[in-house]
Tab-separated table of C-alpha atoms and ligand atoms in Angstrom:
chain	number	residue	atom	x	y	z
A	1	MET	CA	-130.925	71.059	-117.890
A	2	LYS	CA	-133.116	69.373	-115.284
A	3	ILE	CA	-136.868	69.319	-115.824
A	4	LEU	CA	-139.471	68.548	-113.181
A	5	VAL	CA	-142.364	66.729	-114.814
A	6	THR	CA	-145.573	66.553	-112.795
A	7	GLY	CA	-147.814	63.691	-113.858
A	8	GLY	CA	-144.785	62.219	-115.657
A	9	THR	CA	-145.864	58.588	-115.294
A	10	GLY	CA	-149.137	59.288	-117.094
A	11	PHE	CA	-149.951	58.935	-120.800
A	12	ILE	CA	-148.578	62.182	-122.266
A	13	GLY	CA	-146.066	62.665	-119.456
A	14	SER	CA	-144.321	59.316	-119.973
A	15	HIS	CA	-143.897	59.991	-123.709
A	16	THR	CA	-142.558	63.442	-122.945
A	17	CYS	CA	-140.064	61.961	-120.488
A	18	VAL	CA	-138.787	59.688	-123.296
A	19	GLU	CA	-138.457	62.723	-125.606
A	20	LEU	CA	-136.627	64.772	-122.971
A	21	LEU	CA	-134.253	61.992	-121.910
A	22	GLY	CA	-133.451	61.296	-125.566
A	23	SER	CA	-132.525	64.979	-125.988
A	24	GLY	CA	-130.140	65.036	-123.028
A	25	TYR	CA	-132.395	66.578	-120.369
A	26	GLU	CA	-132.423	65.170	-116.848
A	27	VAL	CA	-135.907	64.370	-115.610
A	28	VAL	CA	-137.462	64.289	-112.125
A	29	ILE	CA	-141.088	63.163	-111.955
A	30	VAL	CA	-143.617	63.937	-109.266
A	31	ASP	CA	-146.769	61.790	-109.570
A	32	ASN	CA	-149.116	60.384	-106.968
A	33	LEU	CA	-149.794	57.349	-109.244
A	34	LEU	CA	-153.549	57.969	-109.035
A	35	ASN	CA	-153.919	57.197	-112.753
A	36	SER	CA	-150.595	55.562	-113.649
A	37	LYS	CA	-148.094	52.984	-112.484
A	38	ALA	CA	-144.457	53.326	-111.445
A	39	SER	CA	-143.634	50.313	-113.610
A	40	VAL	CA	-143.832	52.545	-116.730
A	41	LEU	CA	-140.401	53.853	-115.714
A	42	ASP	CA	-138.802	50.455	-116.452
A	43	ARG	CA	-140.129	50.805	-119.998
A	44	VAL	CA	-139.151	54.477	-120.276
A	45	ALA	CA	-135.650	53.392	-119.218
A	46	ALA	CA	-135.671	50.515	-121.714
A	47	VAL	CA	-136.525	52.751	-124.687
A	48	SER	CA	-134.480	55.823	-123.729
A	49	GLY	CA	-131.519	54.179	-121.948
A	50	LYS	CA	-131.998	56.525	-118.958
A	51	ARG	CA	-134.261	56.359	-115.941
A	52	PRO	CA	-136.039	59.399	-114.535
A	53	VAL	CA	-136.188	59.912	-110.788
A	54	LEU	CA	-139.737	59.406	-109.416
A	55	VAL	CA	-141.029	61.115	-106.309
A	56	LYS	CA	-144.378	59.541	-105.450
A	57	ALA	CA	-146.351	62.454	-104.061
A	58	ASP	CA	-149.281	64.747	-104.595
A	59	VAL	CA	-148.343	68.010	-106.308
A	60	ARG	CA	-150.569	69.875	-103.880
A	61	THR	CA	-148.182	68.932	-101.013
A	62	ARG	CA	-146.010	72.079	-100.837
A	63	GLU	CA	-143.514	70.559	-98.377
A	64	THR	CA	-142.786	67.694	-100.740
A	65	LEU	CA	-142.323	70.138	-103.630
A	66	ARG	CA	-139.917	72.185	-101.503
A	67	GLY	CA	-137.980	68.990	-100.791
A	68	ILE	CA	-137.744	68.306	-104.548
A	69	PHE	CA	-136.580	71.808	-105.409
A	70	THR	CA	-134.056	71.723	-102.544
A	71	GLU	CA	-132.597	68.400	-103.642
A	72	HIS	CA	-132.659	69.024	-107.410
A	73	LYS	CA	-131.586	72.107	-109.259
A	74	VAL	CA	-134.713	72.294	-111.450
A	75	ASP	CA	-134.499	74.618	-114.470
A	76	ALA	CA	-138.096	74.301	-115.724
A	77	VAL	CA	-141.334	72.462	-114.970
A	78	ILE	CA	-143.816	70.673	-117.232
A	79	HIS	CA	-147.147	70.392	-115.420
A	80	PHE	CA	-149.239	67.427	-116.638
A	81	ALA	CA	-150.650	66.309	-113.285
A	82	GLY	CA	-154.410	66.494	-113.187
A	83	LEU	CA	-157.682	64.648	-113.486
A	84	LYS	CA	-158.997	64.448	-117.029
A	85	SER	CA	-162.325	62.659	-117.313
A	86	VAL	CA	-165.052	65.046	-118.500
A	87	GLY	CA	-167.934	62.829	-117.248
A	88	GLU	CA	-166.361	62.288	-113.854
A	89	SER	CA	-165.779	66.017	-113.483
A	90	VAL	CA	-169.522	66.596	-113.764
A	91	GLN	CA	-170.087	64.083	-110.928
A	92	LYS	CA	-167.177	65.297	-108.757
A	93	PRO	CA	-166.581	68.971	-109.490
A	94	LEU	CA	-164.940	69.757	-106.130
A	95	GLN	CA	-162.410	66.952	-106.583
A	96	TYR	CA	-161.561	68.302	-110.060
A	97	TYR	CA	-161.226	71.925	-108.988
A	98	ASP	CA	-159.234	70.931	-105.901
A	99	ASN	CA	-156.841	68.742	-107.807
A	100	ASN	CA	-156.461	70.617	-111.085
A	101	ILE	CA	-156.350	74.123	-109.665
A	102	GLY	CA	-154.820	73.287	-106.261
A	103	SER	CA	-151.864	71.543	-107.922
A	104	THR	CA	-151.107	74.567	-110.129
A	105	LEU	CA	-151.334	76.980	-107.169
A	106	ALA	CA	-149.000	74.914	-105.011
A	107	LEU	CA	-146.588	74.323	-107.873
A	108	CYS	CA	-146.326	78.002	-108.916
A	109	GLN	CA	-145.933	79.178	-105.337
A	110	VAL	CA	-143.077	76.798	-104.654
A	111	MET	CA	-141.490	77.448	-108.074
A	112	ALA	CA	-141.409	81.188	-107.243
A	113	GLU	CA	-139.902	80.466	-103.805
A	114	PHE	CA	-137.044	78.682	-105.576
A	115	ASP	CA	-136.693	81.226	-108.403
A	116	VAL	CA	-137.851	78.779	-111.052
A	117	PHE	CA	-139.995	80.671	-113.524
A	118	LYS	CA	-140.237	78.449	-116.586
A	119	LEU	CA	-143.434	76.453	-116.885
A	120	VAL	CA	-145.145	74.442	-119.605
A	121	PHE	CA	-148.809	73.773	-118.789
A	122	SER	CA	-151.125	71.094	-120.214
A	123	SER	CA	-154.221	72.812	-121.467
A	124	SER	CA	-156.799	71.410	-123.838
A	125	ALA	CA	-158.908	72.160	-126.885
A	126	THR	CA	-161.799	71.752	-124.494
A	127	VAL	CA	-161.282	75.452	-123.544
A	128	TYR	CA	-162.912	76.422	-126.857
A	129	GLY	CA	-166.242	74.847	-125.801
A	130	VAL	CA	-168.405	74.529	-128.920
A	131	PRO	CA	-166.317	76.377	-131.523
A	132	ALA	CA	-168.308	78.557	-133.907
A	133	SER	CA	-166.211	77.436	-136.885
A	134	VAL	CA	-163.158	75.359	-137.820
A	135	PRO	CA	-160.194	75.406	-137.867
A	136	VAL	CA	-159.934	76.687	-134.310
A	137	SER	CA	-157.192	79.237	-133.674
A	138	GLU	CA	-155.791	80.440	-130.362
A	139	ASP	CA	-157.692	83.735	-130.485
A	140	PHE	CA	-161.137	82.026	-130.601
A	141	PRO	CA	-163.496	82.810	-127.687
A	142	LEU	CA	-162.970	80.578	-124.681
A	143	LYS	CA	-165.851	78.812	-122.968
A	144	ALA	CA	-165.867	75.684	-120.899
A	145	THR	CA	-168.906	73.407	-120.819
A	146	ASN	CA	-167.988	71.179	-117.870
A	147	PRO	CA	-165.954	71.356	-114.640
A	148	TYR	CA	-162.911	69.680	-116.249
A	149	GLY	CA	-162.830	72.260	-119.023
A	150	ARG	CA	-163.442	75.083	-116.529
A	151	SER	CA	-160.508	73.867	-114.442
A	152	LYS	CA	-158.290	74.235	-117.540
A	153	LEU	CA	-159.669	77.708	-118.283
A	154	ILE	CA	-159.222	78.857	-114.678
A	155	ASN	CA	-155.647	77.537	-114.731
A	156	GLU	CA	-154.955	79.496	-117.927
A	157	GLU	CA	-156.313	82.656	-116.287
A	158	ILE	CA	-154.241	82.106	-113.159
A	159	LEU	CA	-151.121	81.766	-115.253
A	160	ARG	CA	-151.898	84.930	-117.208
A	161	ASP	CA	-152.436	86.809	-113.928
A	162	LEU	CA	-149.153	85.404	-112.639
A	163	PHE	CA	-147.222	86.894	-115.517
A	164	VAL	CA	-148.944	90.261	-115.074
A	165	SER	CA	-147.785	90.225	-111.456
A	166	ASP	CA	-144.217	89.176	-112.187
A	167	GLU	CA	-142.653	89.374	-115.594
A	168	ARG	CA	-139.921	86.902	-114.777
A	169	TRP	CA	-142.336	84.101	-115.655
A	170	HIS	CA	-141.901	82.195	-118.923
A	171	ILE	CA	-145.129	80.193	-119.440
A	172	ALA	CA	-146.295	78.107	-122.372
A	173	MET	CA	-149.874	76.829	-122.302
A	174	LEU	CA	-150.319	74.005	-124.792
A	175	ARG	CA	-153.834	73.240	-125.945
A	176	TYR	CA	-153.855	69.626	-127.092
A	177	PHE	CA	-156.510	68.409	-129.486
A	178	ASN	CA	-157.140	64.626	-129.293
A	179	PRO	CA	-154.011	62.815	-128.148
A	180	VAL	CA	-153.788	59.200	-129.435
A	181	GLY	CA	-151.299	56.511	-130.404
A	182	ALA	CA	-148.353	55.169	-128.426
A	183	HIS	CA	-144.581	55.072	-128.483
A	184	GLU	CA	-143.304	53.422	-131.652
A	185	SER	CA	-141.658	50.637	-129.599
A	186	GLY	CA	-145.149	49.563	-128.497
A	187	MET	CA	-143.856	49.540	-124.890
A	188	ILE	CA	-145.417	52.797	-123.674
A	189	GLY	CA	-148.968	53.941	-124.178
A	190	GLU	CA	-152.222	54.933	-122.575
A	191	ASP	CA	-153.238	52.604	-119.784
A	192	PRO	CA	-156.789	53.542	-118.845
A	193	SER	CA	-158.191	51.914	-115.736
A	194	GLY	CA	-161.640	50.439	-116.319
A	195	VAL	CA	-163.618	50.924	-119.503
A	196	PRO	CA	-162.104	53.744	-121.606
A	197	ASN	CA	-164.172	56.859	-122.376
A	198	ASN	CA	-162.183	58.023	-125.374
A	199	LEU	CA	-162.644	56.686	-128.878
A	200	MET	CA	-159.226	55.252	-129.732
A	201	PRO	CA	-158.476	53.232	-126.544
A	202	TYR	CA	-162.044	51.890	-126.726
A	203	LEU	CA	-161.699	51.005	-130.372
A	204	SER	CA	-158.404	49.220	-129.798
A	205	GLN	CA	-159.848	47.178	-126.937
A	206	VAL	CA	-162.698	46.106	-129.222
A	207	ALA	CA	-160.151	45.059	-131.849
A	208	ALA	CA	-158.329	43.066	-129.142
A	209	GLY	CA	-161.555	41.298	-128.198
A	210	LYS	CA	-161.591	42.778	-124.657
A	211	LEU	CA	-164.764	44.734	-125.449
A	212	SER	CA	-167.388	43.373	-127.814
A	213	VAL	CA	-168.505	46.332	-129.916
A	214	LEU	CA	-167.764	50.015	-130.359
A	215	SER	CA	-170.737	52.328	-129.898
A	216	VAL	CA	-170.579	55.211	-132.389
A	217	TYR	CA	-172.251	58.177	-130.750
A	218	GLY	CA	-174.563	59.423	-133.466
A	219	ASN	CA	-174.526	59.504	-137.261
A	220	ASP	CA	-176.737	62.541	-137.546
A	221	TRP	CA	-174.120	65.231	-136.868
A	222	PRO	CA	-173.659	67.976	-139.487
A	223	THR	CA	-170.466	66.348	-140.781
A	224	PRO	CA	-169.736	64.615	-144.137
A	225	ASP	CA	-170.622	61.123	-142.870
A	226	GLY	CA	-172.753	62.199	-139.875
A	227	THR	CA	-170.235	61.074	-137.214
A	228	GLY	CA	-168.154	63.382	-135.007
A	229	VAL	CA	-164.973	64.883	-136.464
A	230	ARG	CA	-161.831	65.458	-134.357
A	231	ASP	CA	-158.187	66.360	-134.740
A	232	TYR	CA	-156.266	63.249	-133.544
A	233	VAL	CA	-152.641	63.947	-132.810
A	234	HIS	CA	-149.937	61.358	-132.096
A	235	VAL	CA	-148.766	61.459	-128.485
A	236	SER	CA	-145.098	61.377	-129.590
A	237	ASP	CA	-145.709	64.536	-131.637
A	238	LEU	CA	-147.204	66.131	-128.534
A	239	ALA	CA	-144.145	65.012	-126.527
A	240	ASN	CA	-141.961	66.767	-129.116
A	241	GLY	CA	-144.141	69.873	-128.794
A	242	HIS	CA	-143.242	70.079	-125.065
A	243	LYS	CA	-139.553	69.963	-125.849
A	244	LYS	CA	-140.020	72.737	-128.429
A	245	ALA	CA	-141.979	74.770	-125.880
A	246	LEU	CA	-139.136	74.416	-123.358
A	247	GLU	CA	-136.693	75.663	-125.960
A	248	LYS	CA	-138.961	78.667	-126.642
A	249	LEU	CA	-139.181	79.438	-122.922
A	250	GLY	CA	-135.386	79.516	-122.814
A	251	GLN	CA	-135.539	82.528	-125.124
A	252	ALA	CA	-138.353	84.787	-123.925
A	253	ALA	CA	-140.408	85.728	-120.884
A	254	GLY	CA	-144.189	85.966	-121.397
A	255	VAL	CA	-147.290	83.812	-121.551
A	256	PHE	CA	-147.623	81.916	-124.799
A	257	THR	CA	-150.564	79.791	-125.939
A	258	TYR	CA	-150.315	77.202	-128.671
A	259	ASN	CA	-152.696	74.743	-130.274
A	260	LEU	CA	-151.107	71.353	-130.781
A	261	GLY	CA	-153.042	69.515	-133.481
A	262	THR	CA	-152.648	68.237	-137.016
A	263	GLU	CA	-155.029	70.759	-138.661
A	264	ARG	CA	-156.928	67.781	-140.087
A	265	GLY	CA	-160.260	66.405	-138.879
A	266	TYR	CA	-161.313	62.769	-139.172
A	267	SER	CA	-164.719	61.266	-138.450
A	268	VAL	CA	-165.348	58.297	-136.172
A	269	LEU	CA	-166.063	56.118	-139.211
A	270	GLU	CA	-162.801	57.272	-140.839
A	271	MET	CA	-160.931	56.382	-137.659
A	272	ILE	CA	-162.453	52.896	-137.588
A	273	ALA	CA	-161.507	52.387	-141.243
A	274	ALA	CA	-157.987	53.698	-140.660
A	275	PHE	CA	-157.504	51.388	-137.708
A	276	GLU	CA	-158.747	48.361	-139.668
A	277	ARG	CA	-156.508	49.268	-142.569
A	278	ALA	CA	-153.361	49.812	-140.436
A	279	THR	CA	-153.787	46.721	-138.258
A	280	GLY	CA	-155.807	44.242	-140.299
A	281	GLN	CA	-158.117	43.887	-137.302
A	282	PRO	CA	-161.874	44.159	-137.709
A	283	VAL	CA	-163.618	46.640	-135.409
A	284	PRO	CA	-167.303	45.747	-134.970
A	285	TYR	CA	-169.410	48.834	-134.298
A	286	ARG	CA	-173.006	49.943	-134.020
A	287	ILE	CA	-174.541	53.377	-134.280
A	288	VAL	CA	-176.176	54.615	-131.069
A	289	GLY	CA	-177.542	57.976	-129.918
A	290	ARG	CA	-175.411	61.078	-129.433
A	291	ARG	CA	-173.319	61.330	-126.240
A	292	GLU	CA	-174.305	64.244	-124.019
A	293	GLY	CA	-171.901	67.172	-124.250
A	294	ASP	CA	-170.353	66.109	-127.588
A	295	ILE	CA	-169.747	68.533	-130.402
A	296	ALA	CA	-169.916	67.929	-134.163
A	297	ILE	CA	-166.520	69.017	-135.361
A	298	CYS	CA	-163.279	70.330	-133.954
A	299	TYR	CA	-159.832	70.654	-135.519
A	300	ALA	CA	-156.924	72.972	-134.997
A	301	LYS	CA	-155.244	75.766	-136.756
A	302	ALA	CA	-151.697	75.115	-135.565
A	303	SER	CA	-149.728	77.662	-137.612
A	304	LEU	CA	-148.667	79.583	-134.472
A	305	ALA	CA	-146.886	76.523	-133.044
A	306	LYS	CA	-145.249	76.049	-136.444
A	307	ALA	CA	-144.122	79.676	-136.722
A	308	GLU	CA	-142.992	80.216	-133.147
A	309	LEU	CA	-141.968	76.752	-131.929
A	310	GLY	CA	-141.009	75.159	-135.235
A	311	TRP	CA	-143.449	72.389	-134.349
A	312	VAL	CA	-145.610	70.368	-136.725
A	313	ALA	CA	-147.377	67.072	-136.170
A	314	ALA	CA	-145.247	64.699	-138.231
A	315	ARG	CA	-147.119	61.429	-137.742
A	316	GLY	CA	-150.218	60.475	-139.669
A	317	LEU	CA	-153.226	58.254	-139.027
A	318	ASP	CA	-151.424	55.095	-140.056
A	319	GLU	CA	-148.763	55.525	-137.387
A	320	MET	CA	-151.286	56.549	-134.778
A	321	CYS	CA	-153.244	53.341	-135.377
A	322	SER	CA	-150.353	50.878	-135.819
A	323	ASP	CA	-148.463	52.225	-132.793
A	324	LEU	CA	-151.609	52.053	-130.689
A	325	TRP	CA	-152.201	48.448	-131.784
A	326	ARG	CA	-148.624	47.447	-131.022
A	327	TRP	CA	-149.065	48.893	-127.530
A	328	GLN	CA	-152.440	47.161	-127.091
A	329	GLN	CA	-150.887	43.790	-127.870
A	330	TYR	CA	-147.824	44.428	-125.678
A	331	SER	CA	-149.782	45.741	-122.702
A	332	ASP	CA	-152.272	42.856	-122.814
A	333	LYS	CA	-149.493	40.379	-122.234
A	334	SER	CA	-146.815	42.302	-120.366
A	335	VAL	CA	-148.121	45.207	-118.258
A	336	GLN	CA	-149.474	44.743	-114.747
B	401	NAD	P1	-152.953	60.811	-117.276
B	401	NAD	O1	-154.074	60.602	-116.311
B	401	NAD	O2	-152.431	59.630	-118.008
B	401	NAD	O3	-151.741	61.536	-116.522
B	401	NAD	C1	-151.899	62.424	-115.468
B	401	NAD	C2	-150.964	62.008	-114.343
B	401	NAD	O4	-151.113	62.921	-113.257
B	401	NAD	C3	-151.303	60.610	-113.810
B	401	NAD	O5	-150.111	59.848	-113.797
B	401	NAD	C4	-151.809	60.901	-112.360
B	401	NAD	O6	-151.472	59.829	-111.498
B	401	NAD	C5	-151.123	62.190	-112.061
B	401	NAD	N1	-151.785	63.057	-111.093
B	401	NAD	C6	-153.080	63.504	-111.091
B	401	NAD	N2	-153.286	64.337	-110.041
B	401	NAD	C7	-152.118	64.442	-109.401
B	401	NAD	C8	-151.685	65.181	-108.253
B	401	NAD	N3	-152.512	65.972	-107.563
B	401	NAD	N4	-150.393	65.039	-107.834
B	401	NAD	C9	-149.544	64.220	-108.526
B	401	NAD	N5	-149.880	63.510	-109.590
B	401	NAD	C10	-151.157	63.630	-110.025
B	401	NAD	O7	-153.425	61.960	-118.278
B	401	NAD	P2	-152.769	62.410	-119.653
B	401	NAD	O8	-153.664	61.992	-120.745
B	401	NAD	O9	-151.328	62.067	-119.703
B	401	NAD	O10	-152.959	63.977	-119.489
B	401	NAD	C11	-151.947	64.836	-119.003
B	401	NAD	C12	-152.468	66.257	-118.937
B	401	NAD	O11	-152.899	66.651	-120.225
B	401	NAD	C13	-153.667	66.467	-118.014
B	401	NAD	O12	-153.506	67.669	-117.357
B	401	NAD	C14	-154.823	66.457	-118.960
B	401	NAD	O13	-155.889	67.196	-118.444
B	401	NAD	C15	-154.219	67.129	-120.163
B	401	NAD	N6	-154.906	66.796	-121.429
B	401	NAD	C16	-155.112	65.493	-121.734
B	401	NAD	C17	-155.794	65.167	-122.920
B	401	NAD	C18	-156.098	63.732	-123.268
B	401	NAD	O14	-157.068	63.485	-123.993
B	401	NAD	N7	-155.315	62.773	-122.779
B	401	NAD	C19	-156.251	66.207	-123.756
B	401	NAD	C20	-155.984	67.519	-123.400
B	401	NAD	C21	-155.322	67.821	-122.226
B	402	WQD	C1	-163.959	61.479	-130.038
B	402	WQD	C2	-165.143	61.202	-130.995
B	402	WQD	C3	-167.227	60.886	-129.846
B	402	WQD	C4	-166.067	57.184	-127.821
B	402	WQD	C5	-162.255	64.292	-124.981
B	402	WQD	C6	-162.443	65.388	-123.976
B	402	WQD	C7	-161.468	66.515	-124.268
B	402	WQD	C8	-160.021	66.008	-124.372
B	402	WQD	C9	-159.905	64.814	-125.274
B	402	WQD	C10	-158.884	66.347	-122.295
B	402	WQD	C11	-166.424	61.959	-130.587
B	402	WQD	C12	-166.809	59.614	-130.558
B	402	WQD	C13	-166.070	58.327	-128.603
B	402	WQD	C14	-166.909	56.094	-128.190
B	402	WQD	C15	-167.627	57.350	-130.108
B	402	WQD	N1	-159.516	65.597	-123.119
B	402	WQD	N2	-166.836	58.406	-129.710
B	402	WQD	N3	-167.647	56.223	-129.334
B	402	WQD	O1	-164.829	63.909	-126.731
B	402	WQD	O2	-163.329	64.784	-128.600
B	402	WQD	O3	-162.514	64.804	-126.281
B	402	WQD	O4	-160.869	63.839	-124.922
B	402	WQD	O5	-158.672	67.506	-122.330
B	402	WQD	O6	-161.608	67.429	-123.251
B	402	WQD	O7	-163.768	65.860	-124.047
B	402	WQD	O8	-162.722	62.659	-127.424
B	402	WQD	O9	-162.177	60.302	-127.845
B	402	WQD	O10	-164.073	60.820	-126.258
B	402	WQD	O11	-164.363	61.260	-128.719
B	402	WQD	O12	-168.336	57.402	-131.120
B	402	WQD	O13	-166.955	55.055	-127.521
B	402	WQD	O14	-165.459	59.788	-130.921
B	402	WQD	O15	-168.583	61.076	-129.935
B	402	WQD	O16	-167.074	62.296	-131.799
B	402	WQD	P1	-163.481	64.056	-127.305
B	402	WQD	P2	-163.305	61.165	-127.492
């Protein structure tokens, strides 16, 4: 089976390529390298023993996609490519809508031209907006609170419409909670350009001495210790979820939506403590005001993914933190 992975040199994409290659799939990546580097493929090859093909291109370029589908007999597509910074999306909404929706439109059109109807799409827990309660299940009301989140919601609606129009489509929309960690080898991980926005990459750069102190955004949230609670899920578990989703799509047409999370929420202070425990590194922090747009608490109900995909998040906090730290140390000395 040959899988086209858009955004395959990025954080979740590169881990998914490792998972797919390790399970005998062939992988072709299309990525414009806007937020990733081609050099990750040397490391993907080192850990999996196989090297995916990379086509450096924008997914919105239909002619390039046609060239890929003509050259490769693609069986299914995993669509990771997109922009993902919430704050940036507020500043640059047109860029976000153009990229995140335009890429899906171009991809689905060209897939249909080539009779490829199996698609796994990267959605996000952000589509639940401010959930009324936890755990959050797939049937909760959907509401985006920023252009990034709206781009995910619109994509989900487009994909539902697509299936209504043509029942040959097999589509899985995976709503990730908070992806963290790195490949257990320590050779592949998240490589944010500039100062990270997300908690775990920031925290690990503080531990490495690259940033001086972690700002904890508020200790007055209605949570047990007052800091925000999230469902952190190991990126290798997410990668495995994509493989399971592909297997599911092999069996049935339809549009399927799954939460991918651990069903367990941890606070910011718990994450700092877990990181310090797993790595032995101190993480200096200070409490500051709340970050605009944040929510108090969010964690998944993931029983649908368990029942229908046979997927559960196998890795705990310890592995998330120690794998992330291994990658931090490796990338500081080896990755350009
Ligand atoms: P990432 O930025 O590491 O990877 C995305 C990749 O897509 C990058 O390599 C980038 O160069 C590429 N890309 C972007 N636009 C492109 C285009 N038009 N054409 C070709 N390539 C393009 O991000 P990630 O964390 O791996 O996220 C992957 C997907 O998962 C995204 O769609 C993101 O919105 C979604 N997601 C991420 C998170 C998270 O916290 N990381 C959470 C939920 C959902
Ligand atoms: C986690 C917790 C912060 C940084 C974001 C997107 C979401 C999804 C995943 C793509 C919160 C606190 C953070 C810091 C802190 N991405 N924090 N100091 O906001 O849950 O989700 O990434 O789909 O759409 O919104 O993740 O890692 O930014 O924050 O105290 O320097 O850590 O307030 O409670 P978030 P995060």
